[in-house]
Amino acid sequence: MEIKLGNKKTVDAVEIIFLKKLDKKSSYYNFLEKSGFKIEKNSICFNYEKNRLYIGFKSKDKEDLKISIAKAIKEIKKTNFSNIFITLKQDDSLELDFAPLVEGILLSDYEFNRYKKSENKKLKVTISYEKSSYEKSLLEKELEKVKNICSSVNLVRDIVNTPPDDYYPEIMANDAKAIAKKENLKCKIIDEDGLEKLGMNAMLSVGRASRHKSKLIHLTYKPKNPKAKIVLIGKGLTYDSGGLSLKGAESMVTMKCDKAGGSAILGIMNSLNTLNLDCEVHGIIGAVENMIGGDAYKPDDVLTAKNGKTIEVKNTDAEGRLVLADCLCYAQDEIKDFNYIFDFATLTGACIVALGNHTSALLGHNEKLKTKIKKAADETGELVASLPYNRYFQGSLNSEIADMVNTAASRSGGSITASLFLDNFIEKKNKKKWVHFDIAGPAFVHKPWGYNPYGASGAGVRLMLKFIEDLVK
Ligand code: BES
Ligand code: ZN
Ligand code: ZN
């Protein structure tokens, strides 16, 4: 995909025309009338003879624009056209928003074909700003910014889509190192010996049966005069078989997506330097594979986390929270005086039951902070919703023999009890600084929606970059 600014339309280019209404005086009226075209949201009509693609566009909403252009791009990919021309100033009543237009193109064009013979068709898009209210220099800047963000989203999609035999903790650590080198970040990798020395036995137990050694990845972005400091933690389960509490055949398929939280952290860290954000950001990933074997950790085991708390294992498939528990302790021990601590994880199937496939859950003790995050997310089109705590959940993780169990006896409110488990590893002084993101729903797309093709979506990247941008601007 190539997107450039330019006011010249080449003869072989197909022009995408957005229509708010059907003007009887227009040159296309007869054609569209005959083909039965109606101005409905995203209705589409191709005129192959005239190299034009018409798209019904009633709204000026940024998300609608991304979804509309995604539909047009998909349609054009089926044809032999490879050059596309779009004018921002459509007519007196409609000027397209530049950034969402570009974002819709770049995110919907994504295909994962590393394992296919066929390659993604290379489209060339020219966007004309003639007669628009935009200045060219501003558009150039905006284009670079959107390209950068989308390339990070697409990087996360590539990582999450890569099968578990080709993507395991060591590969994730290598990717982190490569990003650090390219983006001028500090990168520290802690191997199993190091984890043992730190007392991170909850995390270590989860990865014990895997032939791939667990890694803790710690990336740091430190600009000259940071206005804030935040810590991001990601669940990087490069595969979740469920462990001895083995998943069923069907629910195991797509569990390569269990690294989506950690991968989102890589995506976010990949953009900070280029976006020049004045915020110190620590990205910490627990990269682990949850497998079965003679050495596997077991239901009934009692694990001691880094902060000394003991956990009775009831279900080895609730492994993400064990990894995150130690990573949260590590972050609070190593990093001082941060403003916020966020964790991203495909933590519970219950979250999908509660909110569906498109929405991430926000959980934590700071309502204002969750509202602020929701505002940033809304700006980007990522969907989030807050799930509530209440007093009646208290005690649901009590253990007869340890400080807590890793799963509540009841499945109800599973995303809430999972985050209450994590809460045990948040120090008192940090309670209001913490928000947990359960991205189990949107992280992996089973049925394409909006501008998300099948597979990983890159959930979390756009919303967190926007949050940081707003925080330090
Ligand atoms: N990785 C899964 C959660 C998940 C499910 C992510 C579906 C994406 C799609 C997590 O480790 C898990 O297995 N959670 C269990 C918790 C249960 C044992 C309390 C679940 O959701 O069933
Ligand atoms: Zn699991
Ligand atoms: Zn998991």
Short mmCIF file of C-alpha atoms and ligand atoms in Angstrom, two decimals:
data_model
loop_
_atom_site.label_atom_id
_atom_site.label_comp_id
_atom_site.label_asym_id
_atom_site.label_seq_id
_atom_site.Cartn_x
_atom_site.Cartn_y
_atom_site.Cartn_z
CA MET A 1 0.00 0.00 0.00
CA GLU A 2 1.27 3.41 -0.93
CA ILE A 3 -0.56 6.60 0.02
CA LYS A 4 0.52 9.97 -1.29
CA LEU A 5 -0.81 13.47 -1.67
CA GLY A 6 -1.40 14.73 -5.19
CA ASN A 7 -3.97 16.50 -7.27
CA LYS A 8 -3.42 14.62 -10.53
CA LYS A 9 -5.60 11.69 -11.42
CA THR A 10 -3.95 9.18 -13.74
CA VAL A 11 -6.04 7.60 -16.51
CA ASP A 12 -5.81 4.12 -15.06
CA ALA A 13 -6.96 5.20 -11.59
CA VAL A 14 -10.33 4.42 -10.13
CA GLU A 15 -11.89 7.37 -8.34
CA ILE A 16 -13.85 6.79 -5.15
CA ILE A 17 -16.79 9.16 -4.92
CA PHE A 18 -18.64 9.65 -1.65
CA LEU A 19 -22.27 10.63 -2.04
CA LYS A 20 -24.39 12.23 0.65
CA LYS A 21 -27.36 12.64 -1.64
CA LEU A 22 -28.35 11.79 -5.22
CA ASP A 23 -28.32 15.00 -7.18
CA LYS A 24 -30.67 14.81 -10.17
CA LYS A 25 -28.57 17.33 -12.07
CA SER A 26 -25.34 15.39 -11.68
CA SER A 27 -23.66 13.54 -14.54
CA TYR A 28 -23.79 10.23 -12.66
CA TYR A 29 -27.48 10.42 -11.81
CA ASN A 30 -28.75 8.34 -14.74
CA PHE A 31 -26.21 5.62 -14.22
CA LEU A 32 -26.84 5.30 -10.51
CA GLU A 33 -30.60 5.53 -10.93
CA LYS A 34 -30.52 2.66 -13.46
CA SER A 35 -28.36 0.48 -11.25
CA GLY A 36 -30.77 0.91 -8.34
CA PHE A 37 -28.19 2.65 -6.16
CA LYS A 38 -29.57 4.11 -2.93
CA ILE A 39 -27.86 6.46 -0.52
CA GLU A 40 -27.66 4.12 2.37
CA LYS A 41 -24.74 3.73 4.69
CA ASN A 42 -21.94 2.00 2.79
CA SER A 43 -23.97 1.13 -0.31
CA ILE A 44 -21.56 0.71 -3.18
CA CYS A 45 -21.76 0.90 -6.97
CA PHE A 46 -18.91 0.37 -9.43
CA ASN A 47 -18.85 2.00 -12.86
CA TYR A 48 -16.01 0.03 -14.44
CA GLU A 49 -16.39 1.90 -17.76
CA LYS A 50 -15.87 5.28 -16.16
CA ASN A 51 -13.33 4.16 -13.54
CA ARG A 52 -15.55 5.27 -10.71
CA LEU A 53 -16.66 3.69 -7.49
CA TYR A 54 -19.62 5.37 -5.78
CA ILE A 55 -20.22 4.95 -2.10
CA GLY A 56 -23.24 6.12 -0.14
CA PHE A 57 -22.07 8.22 2.78
CA LYS A 58 -24.69 9.84 4.95
CA SER A 59 -22.58 10.57 7.97
CA LYS A 60 -19.61 12.77 8.80
CA ASP A 61 -18.66 10.52 11.68
CA LYS A 62 -14.95 9.53 11.68
CA GLU A 63 -15.71 5.85 12.24
CA ASP A 64 -18.27 5.79 9.44
CA LEU A 65 -15.66 7.17 7.11
CA LYS A 66 -13.13 4.47 8.07
CA ILE A 67 -15.74 1.76 7.60
CA SER A 68 -16.88 3.19 4.24
CA ILE A 69 -13.40 3.48 2.79
CA ALA A 70 -12.64 -0.03 4.07
CA LYS A 71 -15.57 -1.33 2.08
CA ALA A 72 -14.41 0.51 -1.04
CA ILE A 73 -10.85 -0.81 -0.72
CA LYS A 74 -12.12 -4.37 -0.34
CA GLU A 75 -14.24 -3.95 -3.48
CA ILE A 76 -11.35 -2.53 -5.52
CA LYS A 77 -9.03 -5.37 -4.45
CA LYS A 78 -11.34 -7.75 -6.30
CA THR A 79 -10.76 -5.88 -9.59
CA ASN A 80 -7.69 -5.25 -11.74
CA PHE A 81 -7.45 -1.63 -10.69
CA SER A 82 -4.42 -0.84 -8.58
CA ASN A 83 -4.43 2.95 -8.62
CA ILE A 84 -6.98 4.81 -6.52
CA PHE A 85 -7.83 8.50 -6.51
CA ILE A 86 -9.79 10.25 -3.76
CA THR A 87 -10.61 13.94 -3.47
CA LEU A 88 -11.05 15.37 0.02
CA LYS A 89 -13.40 18.09 -1.15
CA GLN A 90 -16.20 15.98 -2.60
CA ASP A 91 -18.65 18.82 -3.15
CA ASP A 92 -20.06 21.87 -1.35
CA SER A 93 -21.70 19.77 1.29
CA LEU A 94 -19.01 17.18 1.91
CA GLU A 95 -15.32 17.39 2.76
CA LEU A 96 -13.69 14.18 3.95
CA ASP A 97 -11.68 14.05 7.17
CA PHE A 98 -8.10 13.28 6.16
CA ALA A 99 -6.73 11.27 9.11
CA PRO A 100 -9.61 8.76 9.44
CA LEU A 101 -9.62 8.33 5.67
CA VAL A 102 -5.96 7.31 5.68
CA GLU A 103 -6.40 5.17 8.79
CA GLY A 104 -9.34 3.32 7.24
CA ILE A 105 -7.27 2.59 4.15
CA LEU A 106 -4.16 1.38 5.98
CA LEU A 107 -5.96 -0.74 8.55
CA SER A 108 -8.40 -2.37 6.15
CA ASP A 109 -5.73 -3.13 3.55
CA TYR A 110 -3.88 -5.36 6.01
CA GLU A 111 -3.58 -9.04 5.12
CA PHE A 112 -1.60 -11.75 6.87
CA ASN A 113 -0.13 -13.84 4.09
CA ARG A 114 3.23 -14.92 5.43
CA TYR A 115 2.09 -18.53 4.97
CA LYS A 116 0.38 -18.08 1.60
CA LYS A 117 1.71 -18.15 -1.92
CA SER A 118 -0.42 -15.16 -2.92
CA GLU A 119 0.70 -11.71 -1.90
CA ASN A 120 -1.34 -8.71 -0.85
CA LYS A 121 -2.23 -6.68 -3.93
CA LYS A 122 -0.18 -3.46 -3.89
CA LEU A 123 -2.54 -0.53 -4.16
CA LYS A 124 -1.46 3.04 -4.80
CA VAL A 125 -3.70 5.72 -3.40
CA THR A 126 -3.50 9.39 -4.34
CA ILE A 127 -5.40 11.82 -2.15
CA SER A 128 -6.20 15.17 -3.66
CA TYR A 129 -6.51 18.23 -1.43
CA GLU A 130 -7.52 20.58 -4.25
CA LYS A 131 -10.10 23.13 -3.13
CA SER A 132 -10.13 21.57 0.34
CA SER A 133 -9.68 23.55 3.54
CA TYR A 134 -6.48 21.62 4.35
CA GLU A 135 -2.96 22.98 3.97
CA LYS A 136 -0.51 20.67 2.28
CA SER A 137 2.14 20.89 5.00
CA LEU A 138 -0.39 19.93 7.64
CA LEU A 139 -1.58 17.00 5.55
CA GLU A 140 1.99 15.79 5.10
CA LYS A 141 2.53 15.81 8.85
CA GLU A 142 -0.78 14.13 9.50
CA LEU A 143 -0.04 11.47 6.87
CA GLU A 144 3.25 10.54 8.55
CA LYS A 145 1.58 10.34 11.95
CA VAL A 146 -1.27 8.09 10.81
CA LYS A 147 1.15 5.91 8.83
CA ASN A 148 3.27 5.49 11.93
CA ILE A 149 0.36 4.52 14.18
CA CYS A 150 -1.12 2.14 11.59
CA SER A 151 2.23 0.48 11.00
CA SER A 152 2.41 -0.25 14.73
CA VAL A 153 -1.14 -1.65 14.70
CA ASN A 154 -0.25 -3.81 11.71
CA LEU A 155 2.98 -4.91 13.37
CA VAL A 156 0.95 -6.13 16.35
CA ARG A 157 -1.42 -7.91 13.98
CA ASP A 158 1.55 -9.68 12.34
CA ILE A 159 2.94 -10.75 15.71
CA VAL A 160 -0.36 -12.02 17.08
CA ASN A 161 -1.24 -13.82 13.84
CA THR A 162 2.07 -15.68 13.74
CA PRO A 163 1.58 -19.34 14.75
CA PRO A 164 2.91 -20.52 18.11
CA ASP A 165 5.55 -22.80 16.65
CA ASP A 166 7.12 -19.75 15.01
CA TYR A 167 6.42 -17.28 17.78
CA TYR A 168 7.51 -18.11 21.30
CA PRO A 169 8.94 -16.06 24.17
CA GLU A 170 12.47 -15.89 22.75
CA ILE A 171 11.14 -14.54 19.45
CA MET A 172 9.11 -11.95 21.31
CA ALA A 173 12.24 -10.91 23.20
CA ASN A 174 14.13 -10.64 19.91
CA ASP A 175 11.37 -8.46 18.46
CA ALA A 176 11.56 -6.25 21.54
CA LYS A 177 15.32 -5.89 21.07
CA ALA A 178 14.87 -4.99 17.40
CA ILE A 179 12.23 -2.36 18.23
CA ALA A 180 14.48 -0.96 20.95
CA LYS A 181 17.38 -0.64 18.54
CA LYS A 182 15.27 1.02 15.87
CA GLU A 183 13.42 3.36 18.23
CA ASN A 184 16.21 4.20 20.66
CA LEU A 185 14.68 2.45 23.66
CA LYS A 186 16.31 0.64 26.55
CA CYS A 187 15.64 -3.09 26.50
CA LYS A 188 16.19 -5.51 29.35
CA ILE A 189 15.41 -9.21 28.98
CA ILE A 190 15.21 -11.33 32.13
CA ASP A 191 15.59 -15.06 31.57
CA GLU A 192 14.42 -17.91 33.83
CA ASP A 193 17.48 -17.76 36.11
CA GLY A 194 16.85 -14.07 36.60
CA LEU A 195 13.16 -14.64 37.26
CA GLU A 196 14.03 -17.23 39.87
CA LYS A 197 16.41 -14.83 41.61
CA LEU A 198 13.63 -12.25 41.69
CA GLY A 199 11.23 -14.76 43.24
CA MET A 200 8.80 -14.67 40.33
CA ASN A 201 7.50 -18.18 40.90
CA ALA A 202 3.94 -17.61 39.73
CA MET A 203 5.15 -16.63 36.26
CA LEU A 204 7.83 -19.33 36.20
CA SER A 205 5.35 -22.08 37.11
CA VAL A 206 3.10 -21.28 34.15
CA GLY A 207 5.95 -21.71 31.65
CA ARG A 208 7.56 -24.75 33.27
CA ALA A 209 6.19 -27.46 30.95
CA SER A 210 7.05 -25.59 27.77
CA ARG A 211 10.17 -26.34 25.74
CA HIS A 212 10.40 -22.58 25.29
CA LYS A 213 11.93 -20.65 28.15
CA SER A 214 9.94 -17.79 29.66
CA LYS A 215 11.19 -14.22 29.28
CA LEU A 216 10.38 -10.98 30.99
CA ILE A 217 10.78 -8.08 28.59
CA HIS A 218 11.28 -4.56 29.92
CA LEU A 219 11.42 -1.74 27.38
CA THR A 220 11.94 1.88 28.42
CA TYR A 221 11.28 5.05 26.47
CA LYS A 222 12.80 8.04 28.24
CA PRO A 223 12.53 11.42 26.50
CA LYS A 224 14.60 14.39 27.75
CA ASN A 225 12.00 16.20 29.84
CA PRO A 226 9.10 13.83 30.40
CA LYS A 227 5.88 15.39 31.67
CA ALA A 228 4.59 12.07 33.02
CA LYS A 229 5.63 8.51 33.64
CA ILE A 230 3.50 5.48 32.91
CA VAL A 231 3.92 1.73 33.17
CA LEU A 232 2.34 -0.66 30.67
CA ILE A 233 2.21 -4.37 31.34
CA GLY A 234 1.18 -7.02 28.82
CA LYS A 235 0.14 -10.67 29.00
CA GLY A 236 2.37 -12.38 26.45
CA LEU A 237 1.11 -15.96 26.43
CA THR A 238 2.57 -17.06 23.11
CA TYR A 239 0.28 -20.08 23.45
CA ASP A 240 -2.36 -21.00 25.98
CA SER A 241 -3.27 -24.68 25.83
CA GLY A 242 -4.89 -24.34 29.25
CA GLY A 243 -2.14 -26.42 30.84
CA LEU A 244 -3.28 -29.51 32.78
CA SER A 245 -6.76 -27.94 33.00
CA LEU A 246 -6.57 -28.47 29.26
CA LYS A 247 -8.83 -26.49 26.96
CA GLY A 248 -11.32 -28.28 24.75
CA ALA A 249 -10.35 -28.82 21.10
CA GLU A 250 -12.41 -25.92 19.84
CA SER A 251 -11.54 -23.31 22.41
CA MET A 252 -7.83 -24.01 21.97
CA VAL A 253 -7.90 -22.91 18.32
CA THR A 254 -6.79 -19.24 18.05
CA MET A 255 -5.04 -19.30 21.45
CA LYS A 256 -2.00 -17.93 19.65
CA CYS A 257 -3.90 -14.69 20.29
CA ASP A 258 -3.13 -14.91 24.00
CA LYS A 259 -0.03 -12.82 23.38
CA ALA A 260 -2.15 -9.88 22.18
CA GLY A 261 -1.69 -7.85 25.38
CA GLY A 262 2.09 -8.13 25.31
CA SER A 263 2.12 -7.56 21.56
CA ALA A 264 0.08 -4.37 22.00
CA ILE A 265 2.81 -3.15 24.36
CA LEU A 266 5.39 -3.78 21.61
CA GLY A 267 3.20 -1.83 19.18
CA ILE A 268 2.83 1.12 21.54
CA MET A 269 6.57 1.20 22.32
CA ASN A 270 7.24 1.12 18.57
CA SER A 271 5.53 4.49 18.06
CA LEU A 272 6.51 6.65 21.04
CA ASN A 273 9.82 7.96 19.72
CA THR A 274 8.60 8.83 16.24
CA LEU A 275 5.49 10.48 17.64
CA ASN A 276 7.83 12.41 19.92
CA LEU A 277 5.67 11.97 23.01
CA ASP A 278 6.93 13.68 26.18
CA CYS A 279 6.16 10.79 28.48
CA GLU A 280 8.44 8.23 30.06
CA VAL A 281 6.94 4.86 29.26
CA HIS A 282 7.92 1.45 30.61
CA GLY A 283 6.64 -1.55 28.67
CA ILE A 284 6.81 -4.84 30.54
CA ILE A 285 5.81 -8.14 28.98
CA GLY A 286 5.51 -11.56 30.55
CA ALA A 287 6.30 -13.85 27.60
CA VAL A 288 5.38 -17.43 28.50
CA GLU A 289 3.91 -20.56 26.90
CA ASN A 290 1.30 -22.53 28.89
CA MET A 291 1.70 -26.23 28.04
CA ILE A 292 1.20 -29.70 29.46
CA GLY A 293 3.87 -32.28 30.38
CA GLY A 294 5.45 -34.12 33.25
CA ASP A 295 6.88 -30.87 34.50
CA ALA A 296 3.64 -28.90 34.31
CA TYR A 297 2.30 -26.92 37.25
CA LYS A 298 -0.84 -28.46 38.63
CA PRO A 299 -4.21 -27.65 40.08
CA ASP A 300 -3.64 -27.96 43.87
CA ASP A 301 -0.16 -26.45 43.68
CA VAL A 302 0.49 -23.45 45.89
CA LEU A 303 2.68 -20.80 44.26
CA THR A 304 4.48 -17.92 45.92
CA ALA A 305 4.40 -14.71 43.91
CA LYS A 306 7.13 -12.07 43.90
CA ASN A 307 5.45 -10.11 46.72
CA GLY A 308 5.38 -13.20 48.96
CA LYS A 309 1.65 -13.83 48.62
CA THR A 310 0.64 -17.46 48.16
CA ILE A 311 -1.79 -18.66 45.48
CA GLU A 312 -3.63 -21.97 45.46
CA VAL A 313 -4.02 -23.10 41.85
CA LYS A 314 -7.55 -24.24 41.11
CA ASN A 315 -7.28 -24.06 37.34
CA THR A 316 -4.10 -23.90 35.26
CA ASP A 317 -6.04 -22.23 32.45
CA ALA A 318 -6.28 -19.10 34.60
CA GLU A 319 -2.58 -18.61 33.88
CA GLY A 320 -2.56 -15.04 32.59
CA ARG A 321 -3.32 -13.59 35.99
CA LEU A 322 -0.39 -15.56 37.50
CA VAL A 323 2.01 -14.12 34.94
CA LEU A 324 0.58 -10.63 35.37
CA ALA A 325 0.72 -10.88 39.17
CA ASP A 326 4.51 -11.24 39.10
CA CYS A 327 4.91 -8.64 36.34
CA LEU A 328 2.84 -6.14 38.34
CA CYS A 329 5.08 -6.75 41.39
CA TYR A 330 8.20 -6.40 39.25
CA ALA A 331 6.98 -3.09 37.83
CA GLN A 332 6.16 -1.59 41.23
CA ASP A 333 9.47 -2.77 42.72
CA GLU A 334 11.59 -1.49 39.84
CA ILE A 335 9.86 1.70 38.73
CA LYS A 336 9.21 4.53 41.14
CA ASP A 337 6.84 7.50 41.09
CA PHE A 338 4.84 6.65 38.02
CA ASN A 339 1.54 8.35 37.28
CA TYR A 340 -0.29 5.33 35.93
CA ILE A 341 0.03 1.59 35.70
CA PHE A 342 -2.02 -0.19 33.03
CA ASP A 343 -2.13 -3.86 32.13
CA PHE A 344 -3.38 -5.32 28.85
CA ALA A 345 -4.47 -8.94 28.63
CA THR A 346 -6.68 -11.39 26.81
CA LEU A 347 -7.59 -12.47 30.30
CA THR A 348 -11.05 -14.02 30.30
CA GLY A 349 -13.57 -15.66 28.02
CA ALA A 350 -16.12 -14.17 30.41
CA CYS A 351 -15.26 -10.75 29.05
CA ILE A 352 -16.47 -11.81 25.59
CA VAL A 353 -19.67 -13.14 27.15
CA ALA A 354 -20.17 -9.83 28.96
CA LEU A 355 -19.24 -7.31 26.25
CA GLY A 356 -19.07 -9.16 22.93
CA ASN A 357 -16.33 -9.35 20.35
CA HIS A 358 -15.72 -5.66 19.78
CA THR A 359 -15.30 -4.14 23.21
CA SER A 360 -12.49 -4.23 25.78
CA ALA A 361 -13.29 -4.10 29.48
CA LEU A 362 -11.79 -1.52 31.83
CA LEU A 363 -11.49 -2.46 35.49
CA GLY A 364 -10.02 -0.56 38.39
CA HIS A 365 -10.71 1.65 41.39
CA ASN A 366 -10.45 5.05 39.70
CA GLU A 367 -13.67 6.00 37.94
CA LYS A 368 -12.28 9.33 36.69
CA LEU A 369 -9.29 7.61 35.13
CA LYS A 370 -11.48 5.03 33.40
CA THR A 371 -13.62 7.88 32.02
CA LYS A 372 -10.48 9.59 30.72
CA ILE A 373 -9.40 6.38 29.03
CA LYS A 374 -12.85 5.91 27.53
CA LYS A 375 -12.65 9.42 26.08
CA ALA A 376 -9.31 8.70 24.42
CA ALA A 377 -10.59 5.35 23.13
CA ASP A 378 -13.72 6.98 21.68
CA GLU A 379 -11.52 9.36 19.71
CA THR A 380 -9.74 6.45 18.06
CA GLY A 381 -12.76 4.24 17.44
CA GLU A 382 -11.59 1.54 19.84
CA LEU A 383 -14.47 0.35 21.97
CA VAL A 384 -14.16 0.09 25.75
CA ALA A 385 -16.63 -0.28 28.60
CA SER A 386 -16.19 -0.26 32.34
CA LEU A 387 -17.12 -3.34 34.37
CA PRO A 388 -18.05 -2.68 37.99
CA TYR A 389 -16.76 -4.02 41.28
CA ASN A 390 -19.11 -4.38 44.21
CA ARG A 391 -18.82 -5.43 47.85
CA TYR A 392 -20.41 -8.83 47.21
CA PHE A 393 -17.41 -10.06 45.25
CA GLN A 394 -15.36 -9.75 48.42
CA GLY A 395 -14.10 -13.11 49.56
CA SER A 396 -14.72 -14.84 46.24
CA LEU A 397 -11.01 -15.67 45.96
CA ASN A 398 -10.56 -16.94 49.52
CA SER A 399 -8.52 -20.12 49.83
CA GLU A 400 -8.63 -22.68 52.63
CA ILE A 401 -4.87 -23.14 52.56
CA ALA A 402 -3.26 -20.10 50.89
CA ASP A 403 -3.66 -16.32 50.65
CA MET A 404 -5.95 -16.73 47.66
CA VAL A 405 -7.10 -19.07 44.90
CA ASN A 406 -6.49 -18.27 41.24
CA THR A 407 -10.12 -18.78 40.15
CA ALA A 408 -13.37 -18.10 41.93
CA ALA A 409 -15.71 -21.02 42.56
CA SER A 410 -18.40 -19.41 40.39
CA ARG A 411 -17.90 -18.52 36.74
CA SER A 412 -20.24 -15.54 37.02
CA GLY A 413 -18.56 -12.19 36.70
CA GLY A 414 -15.36 -13.97 35.63
CA SER A 415 -13.70 -10.80 34.28
CA ILE A 416 -14.40 -9.00 37.51
CA THR A 417 -13.03 -11.75 39.76
CA ALA A 418 -9.97 -12.07 37.48
CA SER A 419 -9.18 -8.39 37.92
CA LEU A 420 -9.84 -8.65 41.66
CA PHE A 421 -7.16 -11.32 41.67
CA LEU A 422 -4.75 -8.84 40.05
CA ASP A 423 -5.76 -6.23 42.62
CA ASN A 424 -3.94 -8.37 45.24
CA PHE A 425 -0.71 -7.41 43.50
CA ILE A 426 -1.30 -3.67 43.33
CA GLU A 427 0.30 -1.83 46.24
CA LYS A 428 -1.99 0.35 48.32
CA LYS A 429 -0.41 3.59 47.13
CA ASN A 430 -0.97 2.60 43.50
CA LYS A 431 -4.61 1.51 43.68
CA LYS A 432 -5.92 4.66 42.00
CA LYS A 433 -3.19 4.62 39.38
CA TRP A 434 -4.12 1.21 38.04
CA VAL A 435 -6.46 0.16 35.24
CA HIS A 436 -6.74 -3.36 33.87
CA PHE A 437 -7.74 -3.79 30.19
CA ASP A 438 -9.31 -7.14 29.31
CA ILE A 439 -8.94 -7.21 25.51
CA ALA A 440 -10.11 -10.84 25.05
CA GLY A 441 -13.02 -9.70 22.85
CA PRO A 442 -11.51 -7.42 20.20
CA ALA A 443 -7.95 -8.83 20.17
CA PHE A 444 -8.85 -11.51 17.66
CA VAL A 445 -11.39 -11.07 14.88
CA HIS A 446 -13.23 -14.26 13.93
CA LYS A 447 -15.71 -12.53 11.64
CA PRO A 448 -14.41 -9.33 9.98
CA TRP A 449 -15.98 -6.11 11.25
CA GLY A 450 -15.45 -2.44 10.38
CA TYR A 451 -11.92 -2.11 9.08
CA ASN A 452 -10.65 -5.24 10.85
CA PRO A 453 -9.94 -8.21 8.59
CA TYR A 454 -9.89 -11.78 9.96
CA GLY A 455 -7.25 -12.38 12.64
CA ALA A 456 -5.56 -10.09 15.11
CA SER A 457 -6.87 -6.53 15.36
CA GLY A 458 -4.06 -4.75 17.19
CA ALA A 459 -6.45 -3.74 19.99
CA GLY A 460 -5.08 -1.32 22.55
CA VAL A 461 -2.43 0.41 20.45
CA ARG A 462 -4.42 3.33 19.07
CA LEU A 463 -6.27 4.05 22.30
CA MET A 464 -3.15 4.02 24.48
CA LEU A 465 -1.14 6.21 22.09
CA LYS A 466 -4.04 8.68 22.12
CA PHE A 467 -4.25 8.58 25.92
CA ILE A 468 -0.51 9.32 26.21
CA GLU A 469 -0.70 12.05 23.58
CA ASP A 470 -3.54 13.78 25.46
CA LEU A 471 -1.76 13.33 28.78
CA VAL A 472 1.37 15.25 27.79
CA LYS A 473 0.15 17.70 25.18
N1 BES B 1 -6.58 -16.84 27.47
C1 BES B 1 -7.74 -17.19 28.14
C2 BES B 1 -8.89 -16.20 27.94
C3 BES B 1 -9.42 -16.04 26.54
C4 BES B 1 -10.54 -16.73 26.14
C5 BES B 1 -8.84 -15.15 25.65
C6 BES B 1 -11.03 -16.58 24.86
C7 BES B 1 -9.33 -14.99 24.39
C8 BES B 1 -10.44 -15.69 23.98
C9 BES B 1 -7.47 -17.31 29.64
O1 BES B 1 -6.20 -17.67 29.99
C10 BES B 1 -8.41 -18.36 30.16
O2 BES B 1 -8.32 -19.46 29.72
N2 BES B 1 -9.28 -17.96 31.06
C11 BES B 1 -10.25 -18.87 31.60
C12 BES B 1 -10.42 -18.54 33.06
C13 BES B 1 -11.17 -19.59 33.83
C14 BES B 1 -10.34 -20.85 33.95
C15 BES B 1 -11.49 -19.05 35.19
C16 BES B 1 -11.56 -18.67 30.85
O3 BES B 1 -11.85 -17.55 30.43
O4 BES B 1 -12.27 -19.66 30.66
ZN ZN B 2 -5.91 -19.82 30.01
ZN ZN B 3 -4.68 -17.18 28.63
#
